N, C-alpha and C. Protein backbone atom coordinates (compact mmCIF):
# COMPACT_ATOMS: atom_id res chain seq x y z
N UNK A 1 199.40 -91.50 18.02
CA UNK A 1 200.38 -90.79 18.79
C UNK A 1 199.70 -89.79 19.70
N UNK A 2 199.07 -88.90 19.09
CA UNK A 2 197.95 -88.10 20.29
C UNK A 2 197.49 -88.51 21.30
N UNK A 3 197.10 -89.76 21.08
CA UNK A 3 196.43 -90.59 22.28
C UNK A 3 197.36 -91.39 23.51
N UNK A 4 198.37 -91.80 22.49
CA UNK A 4 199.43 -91.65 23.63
C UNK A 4 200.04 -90.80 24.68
N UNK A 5 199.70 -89.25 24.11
CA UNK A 5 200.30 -87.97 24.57
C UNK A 5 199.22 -87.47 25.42
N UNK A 6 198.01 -88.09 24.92
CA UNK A 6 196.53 -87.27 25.99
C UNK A 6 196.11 -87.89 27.13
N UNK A 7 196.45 -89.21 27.31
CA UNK A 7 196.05 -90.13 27.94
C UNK A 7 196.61 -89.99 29.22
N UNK A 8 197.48 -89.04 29.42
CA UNK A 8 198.22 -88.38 30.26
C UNK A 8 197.58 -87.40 31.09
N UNK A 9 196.41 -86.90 30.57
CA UNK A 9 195.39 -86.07 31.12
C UNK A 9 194.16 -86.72 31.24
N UNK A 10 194.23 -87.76 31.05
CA UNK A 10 192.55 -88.35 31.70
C UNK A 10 192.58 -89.54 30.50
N UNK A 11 191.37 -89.99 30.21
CA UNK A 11 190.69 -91.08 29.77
C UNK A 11 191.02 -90.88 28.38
N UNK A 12 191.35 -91.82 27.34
CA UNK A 12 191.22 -91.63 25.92
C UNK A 12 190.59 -93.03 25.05
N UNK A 13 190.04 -92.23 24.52
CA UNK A 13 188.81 -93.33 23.36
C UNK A 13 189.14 -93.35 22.03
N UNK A 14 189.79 -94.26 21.10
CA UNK A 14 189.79 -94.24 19.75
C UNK A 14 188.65 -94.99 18.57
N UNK A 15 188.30 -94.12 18.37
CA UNK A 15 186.97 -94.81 16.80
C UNK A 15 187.58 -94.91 15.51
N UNK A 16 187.66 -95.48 14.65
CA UNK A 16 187.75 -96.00 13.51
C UNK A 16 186.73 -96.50 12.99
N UNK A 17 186.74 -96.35 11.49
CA UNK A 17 185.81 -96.80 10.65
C UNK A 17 186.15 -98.43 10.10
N UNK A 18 187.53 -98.98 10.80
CA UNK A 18 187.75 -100.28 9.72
C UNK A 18 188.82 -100.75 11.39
N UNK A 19 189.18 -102.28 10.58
CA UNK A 19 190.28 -102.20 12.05
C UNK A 19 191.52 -101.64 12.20
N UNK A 20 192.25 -101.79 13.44
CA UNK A 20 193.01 -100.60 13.70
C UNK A 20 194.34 -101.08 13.12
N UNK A 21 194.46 -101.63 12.20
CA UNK A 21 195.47 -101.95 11.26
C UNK A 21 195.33 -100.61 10.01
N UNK A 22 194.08 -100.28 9.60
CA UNK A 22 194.00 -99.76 8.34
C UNK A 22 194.25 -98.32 8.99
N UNK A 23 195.20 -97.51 8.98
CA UNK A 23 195.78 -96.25 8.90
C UNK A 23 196.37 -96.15 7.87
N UNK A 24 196.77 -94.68 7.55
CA UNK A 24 197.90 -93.47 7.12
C UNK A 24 199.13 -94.52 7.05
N UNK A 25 199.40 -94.55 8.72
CA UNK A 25 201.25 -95.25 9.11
C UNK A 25 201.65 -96.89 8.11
N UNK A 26 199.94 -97.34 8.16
CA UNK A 26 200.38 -98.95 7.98
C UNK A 26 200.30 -98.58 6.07
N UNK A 27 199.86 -97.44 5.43
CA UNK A 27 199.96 -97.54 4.54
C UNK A 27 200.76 -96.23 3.73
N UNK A 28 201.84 -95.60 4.50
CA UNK A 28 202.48 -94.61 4.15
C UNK A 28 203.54 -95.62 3.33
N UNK A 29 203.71 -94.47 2.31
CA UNK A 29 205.00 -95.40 1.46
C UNK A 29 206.37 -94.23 1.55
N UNK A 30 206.47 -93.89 3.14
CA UNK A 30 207.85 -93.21 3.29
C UNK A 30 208.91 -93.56 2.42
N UNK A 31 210.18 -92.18 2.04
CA UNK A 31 211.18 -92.74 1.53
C UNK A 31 211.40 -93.32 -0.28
N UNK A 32 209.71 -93.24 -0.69
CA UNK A 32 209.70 -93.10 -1.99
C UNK A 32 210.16 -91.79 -2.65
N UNK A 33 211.31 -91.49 -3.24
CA UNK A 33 211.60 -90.35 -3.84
C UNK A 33 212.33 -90.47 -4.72
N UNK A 34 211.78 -90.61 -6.25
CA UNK A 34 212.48 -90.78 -7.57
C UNK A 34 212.03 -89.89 -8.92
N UNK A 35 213.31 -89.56 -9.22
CA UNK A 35 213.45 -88.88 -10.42
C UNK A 35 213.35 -89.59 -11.92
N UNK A 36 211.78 -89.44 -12.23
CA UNK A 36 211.95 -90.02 -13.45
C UNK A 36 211.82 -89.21 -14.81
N UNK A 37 211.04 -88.17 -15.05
CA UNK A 37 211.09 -87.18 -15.96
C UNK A 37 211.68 -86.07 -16.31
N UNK A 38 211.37 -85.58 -17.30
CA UNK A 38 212.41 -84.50 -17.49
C UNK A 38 212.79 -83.44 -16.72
N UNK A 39 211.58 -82.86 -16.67
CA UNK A 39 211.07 -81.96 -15.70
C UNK A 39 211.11 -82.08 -14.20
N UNK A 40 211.30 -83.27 -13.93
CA UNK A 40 211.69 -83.62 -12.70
C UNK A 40 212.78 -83.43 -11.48
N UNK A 41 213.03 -83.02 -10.56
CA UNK A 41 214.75 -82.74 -9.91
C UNK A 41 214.64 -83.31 -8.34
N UNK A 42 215.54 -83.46 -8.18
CA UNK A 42 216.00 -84.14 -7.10
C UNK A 42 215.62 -83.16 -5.82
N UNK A 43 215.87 -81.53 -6.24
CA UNK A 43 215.28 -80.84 -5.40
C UNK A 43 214.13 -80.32 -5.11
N UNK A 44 212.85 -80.35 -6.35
CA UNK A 44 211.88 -80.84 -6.42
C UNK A 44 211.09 -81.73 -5.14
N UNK A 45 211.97 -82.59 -5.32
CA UNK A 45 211.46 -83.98 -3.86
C UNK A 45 211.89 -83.51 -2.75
N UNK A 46 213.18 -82.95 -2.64
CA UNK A 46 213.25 -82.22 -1.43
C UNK A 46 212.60 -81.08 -1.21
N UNK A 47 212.30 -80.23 -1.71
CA UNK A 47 211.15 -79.55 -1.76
C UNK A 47 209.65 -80.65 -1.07
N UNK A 48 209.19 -80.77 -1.27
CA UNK A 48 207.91 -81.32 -1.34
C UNK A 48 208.51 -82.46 0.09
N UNK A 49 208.99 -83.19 0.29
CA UNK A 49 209.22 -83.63 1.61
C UNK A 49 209.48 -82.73 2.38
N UNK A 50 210.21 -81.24 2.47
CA UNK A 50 210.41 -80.35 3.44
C UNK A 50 209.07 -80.28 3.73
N UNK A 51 208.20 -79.95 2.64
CA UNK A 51 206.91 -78.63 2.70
C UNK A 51 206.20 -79.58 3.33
N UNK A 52 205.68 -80.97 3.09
CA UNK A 52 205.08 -81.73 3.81
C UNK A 52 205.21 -82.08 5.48
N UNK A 53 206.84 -82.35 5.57
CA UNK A 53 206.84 -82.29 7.06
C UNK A 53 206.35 -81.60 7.66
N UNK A 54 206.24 -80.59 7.44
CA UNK A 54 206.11 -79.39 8.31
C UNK A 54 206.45 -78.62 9.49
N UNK A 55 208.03 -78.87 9.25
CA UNK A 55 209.41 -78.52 9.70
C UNK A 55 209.57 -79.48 10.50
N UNK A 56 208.91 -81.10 10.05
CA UNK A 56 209.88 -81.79 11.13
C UNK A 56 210.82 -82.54 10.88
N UNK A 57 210.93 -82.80 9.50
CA UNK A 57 212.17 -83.10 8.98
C UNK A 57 213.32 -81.96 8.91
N UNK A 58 214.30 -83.02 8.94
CA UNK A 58 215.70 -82.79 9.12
C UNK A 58 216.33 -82.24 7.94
N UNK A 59 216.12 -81.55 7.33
CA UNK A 59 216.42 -81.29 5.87
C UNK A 59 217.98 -82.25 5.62
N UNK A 60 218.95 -82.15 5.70
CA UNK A 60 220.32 -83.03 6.05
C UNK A 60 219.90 -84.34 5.74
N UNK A 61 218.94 -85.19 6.58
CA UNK A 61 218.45 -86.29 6.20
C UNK A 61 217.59 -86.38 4.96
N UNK A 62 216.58 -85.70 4.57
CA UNK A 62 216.00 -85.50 3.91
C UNK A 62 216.85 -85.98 2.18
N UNK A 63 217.73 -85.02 2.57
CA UNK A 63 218.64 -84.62 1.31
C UNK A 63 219.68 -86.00 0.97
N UNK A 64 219.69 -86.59 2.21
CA UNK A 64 220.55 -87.78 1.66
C UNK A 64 219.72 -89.16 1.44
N UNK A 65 218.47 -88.95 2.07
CA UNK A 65 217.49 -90.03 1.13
C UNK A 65 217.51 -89.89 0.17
N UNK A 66 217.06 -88.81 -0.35
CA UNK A 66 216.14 -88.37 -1.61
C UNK A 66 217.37 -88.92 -2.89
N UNK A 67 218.76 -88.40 -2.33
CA UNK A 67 219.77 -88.38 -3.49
C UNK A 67 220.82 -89.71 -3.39
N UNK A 68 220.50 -90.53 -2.26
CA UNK A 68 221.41 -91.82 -2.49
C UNK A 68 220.60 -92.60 -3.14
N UNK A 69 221.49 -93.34 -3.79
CA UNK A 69 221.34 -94.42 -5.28
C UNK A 69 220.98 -95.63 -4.14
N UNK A 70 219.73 -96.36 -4.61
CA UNK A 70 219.63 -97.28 -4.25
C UNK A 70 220.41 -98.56 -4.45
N UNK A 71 221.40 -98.38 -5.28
CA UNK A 71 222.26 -99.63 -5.61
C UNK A 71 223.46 -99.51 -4.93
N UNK A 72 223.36 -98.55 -4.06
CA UNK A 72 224.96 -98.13 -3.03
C UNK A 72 224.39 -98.86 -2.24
């Protein structure tokens, strides 16, 4: 995405160590958010997806991933 955004100001070069399949994106497992232990809470995950975005989530969205039942 940077490089999309810089390339706008001149020339842009990307290096990788593997091919440009193996990223972060192609191996993010977005949208995983489950409550399995005791200790565990639903706000917990929302927690920790807010803090991660780093305010670029939507908290609203956030909150209705985290807590809809996958069998709805």
């Amino acid at each position: 995405m940077s490089a999309l955004h810089l390339s706008r100001h001149g020339r842009v070069i990307i290096v990788t160590k593997k091919d440009r399949a193996d990223s972060n994106t192609n191996y993010a497992q977005g949208g995983i958010a489950c409550v399995m232990a005791p200790g565990d809470s639903f706000e917990a995950h929302i927690g920790d997806t807010l803090r991660t975005g780093c305010g670029l989530c939507s908290e609203d969205v956030v909150r209705k991933i985290v807590m809809t039942d996958p069998s709805a």
